XYZ file of C-alpha atoms in Angstrom:
293
model
C 131.726 -5.169 -135.413
C 130.451 -5.400 -131.887
C 132.687 -2.441 -130.870
C 131.760 -0.213 -133.854
C 128.033 -0.528 -133.284
C 127.914 1.367 -130.007
C 129.871 4.245 -131.561
C 127.439 4.381 -134.447
C 124.533 4.350 -132.072
C 126.077 7.176 -130.085
C 126.514 9.295 -133.215
C 122.948 8.471 -134.222
C 121.599 9.474 -130.825
C 123.603 12.684 -130.914
C 122.284 13.599 -134.357
C 118.674 12.874 -133.404
C 119.037 14.785 -130.153
C 120.471 17.812 -131.938
C 117.697 17.809 -134.503
C 115.120 17.540 -131.748
C 116.697 20.473 -129.911
C 116.565 22.584 -133.052
C 112.882 21.775 -133.560
C 112.058 22.616 -129.935
C 114.031 25.848 -130.123
C 112.156 26.860 -133.271
C 108.846 26.073 -131.616
C 109.749 28.189 -128.601
C 110.783 31.114 -130.811
C 107.636 30.820 -132.923
C 105.497 30.564 -129.802
C 107.138 33.614 -128.305
C 106.619 35.602 -131.501
C 103.013 34.509 -131.698
C 102.468 35.427 -128.067
C 104.017 38.814 -128.732
C 101.720 39.371 -131.704
C 98.701 38.294 -129.649
C 99.682 40.600 -126.823
C 100.265 43.430 -129.253
C 96.934 42.749 -130.942
C 95.136 42.666 -127.611
C 96.815 45.891 -126.602
C 95.667 47.510 -129.807
C 92.140 46.261 -129.290
C 92.121 47.549 -125.738
C 93.410 50.908 -126.880
C 90.702 51.098 -129.516
C 87.862 50.178 -127.214
C 89.204 52.507 -124.484
C 87.331 52.470 -121.183
C 83.750 51.443 -120.568
C 81.586 54.280 -121.952
C 79.328 53.887 -118.920
C 75.615 54.589 -118.718
C 73.509 57.625 -117.907
C 71.327 57.673 -114.797
C 68.450 60.152 -114.389
C 66.021 60.790 -111.528
C 62.653 59.071 -111.901
C 59.964 61.617 -112.714
C 56.856 59.397 -112.649
C 57.293 58.530 -108.971
C 57.487 62.228 -108.032
C 54.217 63.282 -109.651
C 51.053 64.059 -107.708
C 47.692 62.529 -108.587
C 47.231 62.942 -112.342
C 43.834 64.183 -113.563
C 42.168 61.853 -116.070
C 42.179 64.633 -118.673
C 45.982 64.883 -118.433
C 46.818 61.172 -118.174
C 47.462 60.557 -121.879
C 49.729 63.578 -122.277
C 51.627 62.776 -119.087
C 52.119 59.143 -120.149
C 53.349 60.273 -123.554
C 55.943 62.579 -122.010
C 57.060 60.008 -119.419
C 57.737 57.647 -122.329
C 59.632 60.421 -124.096
C 61.866 60.896 -121.035
C 62.913 57.245 -121.245
C 63.454 57.515 -124.994
C 65.769 60.477 -124.397
C 67.820 58.462 -121.888
C 68.067 55.523 -124.299
C 69.207 57.811 -127.099
C 71.808 59.437 -124.840
C 73.174 56.035 -123.785
C 73.397 54.994 -127.440
C 75.255 58.202 -128.198
C 77.733 57.368 -125.420
C 78.529 54.119 -127.218
C 78.660 55.679 -130.687
C 81.058 58.462 -129.650
C 83.573 56.541 -127.528
C 86.915 58.322 -127.761
C 85.570 61.398 -129.548
C 86.064 64.985 -128.426
C 87.966 66.278 -125.449
C 87.631 66.056 -121.692
C 84.243 67.826 -121.621
C 82.709 66.160 -124.676
C 80.247 63.973 -122.745
C 79.045 66.907 -120.640
C 78.775 69.352 -123.542
C 77.428 67.050 -126.243
C 75.362 64.498 -124.302
C 74.570 65.291 -120.647
C 73.947 69.023 -121.125
C 71.568 68.638 -124.089
C 69.806 65.756 -122.314
C 69.138 67.962 -119.280
C 67.698 70.725 -121.476
C 65.418 68.243 -123.252
C 64.246 66.841 -119.927
C 63.479 70.335 -118.615
C 61.197 70.946 -121.591
C 59.432 67.604 -121.097
C 58.896 67.913 -117.334
C 57.530 71.409 -117.929
C 55.017 69.964 -120.380
C 54.035 67.368 -117.779
C 53.562 70.068 -115.147
C 51.513 72.170 -117.569
C 49.265 69.226 -118.491
C 48.516 68.534 -114.822
C 48.133 72.241 -114.041
C 45.281 72.698 -116.497
C 42.804 70.952 -114.189
C 44.690 70.627 -110.873
C 47.470 72.285 -108.896
C 50.542 72.597 -111.091
C 53.361 70.563 -109.526
C 56.383 72.698 -108.656
C 60.054 71.816 -108.598
C 60.021 69.123 -111.272
C 62.934 70.834 -113.063
C 65.169 69.612 -110.248
C 64.728 66.113 -111.720
C 66.158 67.116 -115.093
C 69.952 66.748 -114.512
C 71.415 63.299 -115.145
C 74.734 61.730 -114.183
C 77.332 59.528 -115.845
C 78.386 56.446 -113.909
C 81.993 55.600 -112.963
C 82.785 53.785 -116.208
C 81.942 56.847 -118.244
C 83.930 59.107 -115.927
C 86.993 56.930 -116.443
C 86.603 57.212 -120.195
C 86.156 60.965 -119.965
C 89.355 61.318 -117.944
C 91.163 59.155 -120.488
C 89.860 61.457 -123.205
C 91.275 64.425 -121.303
C 94.710 62.804 -121.288
C 94.526 62.089 -124.988
C 93.521 65.663 -125.727
C 96.439 66.997 -123.662
C 98.814 64.700 -125.530
C 97.407 65.890 -128.842
C 97.936 69.475 -127.734
C 101.582 68.791 -126.928
C 102.070 67.221 -130.337
C 100.460 70.253 -131.937
C 103.007 72.526 -130.238
C 105.829 70.334 -131.487
C 104.559 70.341 -135.092
C 102.319 73.387 -135.685
C 102.528 73.237 -139.457
C 101.163 69.674 -139.537
C 98.293 70.610 -137.237
C 97.359 73.585 -139.396
C 97.404 71.370 -142.460
C 95.104 68.813 -140.824
C 92.708 71.541 -139.699
C 92.561 72.997 -143.189
C 91.808 69.579 -144.649
C 88.952 68.998 -142.192
C 87.505 72.407 -142.986
C 87.605 71.617 -146.684
C 85.754 68.341 -146.114
C 83.108 69.809 -143.823
C 82.841 73.459 -144.852
C 80.270 75.287 -142.813
C 80.076 72.674 -140.041
C 83.369 73.155 -138.230
C 83.895 76.871 -137.852
C 86.963 76.186 -135.736
C 88.868 74.957 -138.799
C 87.714 77.282 -141.576
C 87.219 80.533 -139.640
C 85.275 81.064 -136.475
C 81.989 82.338 -137.904
C 78.992 83.329 -135.794
C 75.808 81.643 -134.654
C 72.546 83.106 -135.886
C 69.191 82.303 -134.236
C 65.577 83.295 -135.019
C 64.238 86.212 -132.979
C 61.730 85.003 -130.406
C 60.537 88.330 -128.942
C 59.069 89.485 -132.249
C 57.033 86.279 -132.570
C 55.286 86.503 -129.197
C 51.654 87.529 -128.743
C 50.569 90.172 -126.247
C 52.262 89.353 -122.948
C 50.125 89.477 -119.788
C 51.492 91.792 -117.105
C 51.773 88.876 -114.700
C 54.087 87.056 -117.127
C 56.176 90.022 -118.298
C 59.034 89.600 -115.813
C 59.444 85.880 -116.492
C 59.235 86.384 -120.255
C 61.840 89.161 -120.122
C 64.120 86.991 -118.013
C 63.960 84.123 -120.502
C 64.397 86.413 -123.506
C 67.561 87.740 -121.859
C 68.633 84.145 -121.263
C 68.171 83.333 -124.958
C 70.587 86.121 -125.847
C 73.033 84.985 -123.166
C 72.948 81.481 -124.615
C 73.803 82.824 -128.069
C 76.653 84.929 -126.656
C 78.047 81.927 -124.789
C 77.828 79.749 -127.901
C 79.681 82.344 -129.985
C 82.372 82.596 -127.309
C 82.697 78.828 -127.306
C 83.214 78.946 -131.079
C 86.221 81.172 -130.485
C 87.566 79.203 -127.510
C 87.432 75.853 -129.319
C 88.966 76.795 -132.666
C 90.566 73.679 -134.148
C 89.181 71.271 -131.543
C 87.289 68.074 -132.276
C 86.388 66.509 -135.584
C 84.272 67.699 -138.500
C 81.045 67.518 -136.478
C 82.361 69.128 -133.303
C 80.547 72.451 -133.732
C 77.223 70.756 -134.447
C 77.529 68.216 -131.636
C 79.077 70.384 -128.926
C 77.757 73.892 -129.670
C 74.888 74.262 -132.161
C 72.988 71.138 -131.062
C 73.179 71.854 -127.319
C 72.212 75.485 -128.002
C 69.003 74.369 -129.740
C 68.134 72.193 -126.739
C 68.724 75.058 -124.309
C 66.641 77.400 -126.444
C 63.819 74.851 -126.580
C 63.690 74.798 -122.780
C 63.760 78.603 -122.475
C 61.097 79.042 -125.161
C 58.901 76.448 -123.457
C 59.169 78.415 -120.211
C 58.104 81.572 -122.055
C 55.072 79.825 -123.543
C 54.108 78.361 -120.172
C 54.383 81.722 -118.394
C 52.100 83.366 -120.977
C 49.711 80.407 -120.908
C 49.040 80.771 -117.203
C 46.801 83.817 -117.727
C 46.281 83.882 -121.502
C 46.248 81.538 -124.469
C 49.499 79.622 -124.623
C 51.387 80.470 -127.854
C 51.959 77.487 -130.136
C 54.801 76.596 -132.474
C 57.508 78.601 -130.738
C 59.731 75.484 -130.653
C 60.402 76.037 -134.364
C 62.450 79.084 -133.363
C 64.910 77.017 -131.324
C 67.226 75.851 -134.104
C 70.186 78.068 -134.965
C 72.640 78.129 -137.863
C 76.348 78.742 -138.229
C 77.392 81.500 -140.642
C 80.881 82.153 -141.898
């Protein structure tokens, strides 16, 4: 009996040890699988969030203004507030459109339109001051804004994704054509690149102007020519970007920015006339354009 007991104990220890090893092995395997899933999940999350969208920085206009006449103070303050609102809206748009468009999406759909809007606002500020004091010159130089490093990184990442998408399109052209046709069906009239190029049609500004003072004729003619150039460039961009972007690409990257550019040009026309005659009102309503198929 005394000899059999140690053997039994040995077998018992061996059995318990083996069972323990199996449990530990299972825990290690489960832990490894869970870690793999976590890593995979984190990788997916990181891929979805992409890079930091960054923020938009613009030159301060208020600090560059001369003494503001009391009669212009309210209008100037209102437009200074509007400049900040425009920056806030542009920064929100950066967040809302992370990963959208191609390499130039941020410039074409956010920074470019923001600059045009700022040009119109700083011109209104200059005009308000100029009614009862010397009109400040050179404020348009404060209109361009910049995207910080985080946004640049995202934009470069977007460029890589667009290139990869282009390579896939070459490998499977029939699938790409099918996707484009589906998008066009869902958003007919908005994305000319998918359902036929179409053309951009804008209201005629020249026919809506009052008598133009001789001193303003050259500047008015220059801006009227610019309005036509802007339309020509937008129509060319329609052709060059066929099939690019999502269902709202044309509106966000072409038609919307065109309206902002036209607003700035029209404002310059009104200001030039208003220097020696009554400034025409309501011309901003001619800025919006439409896409026709």
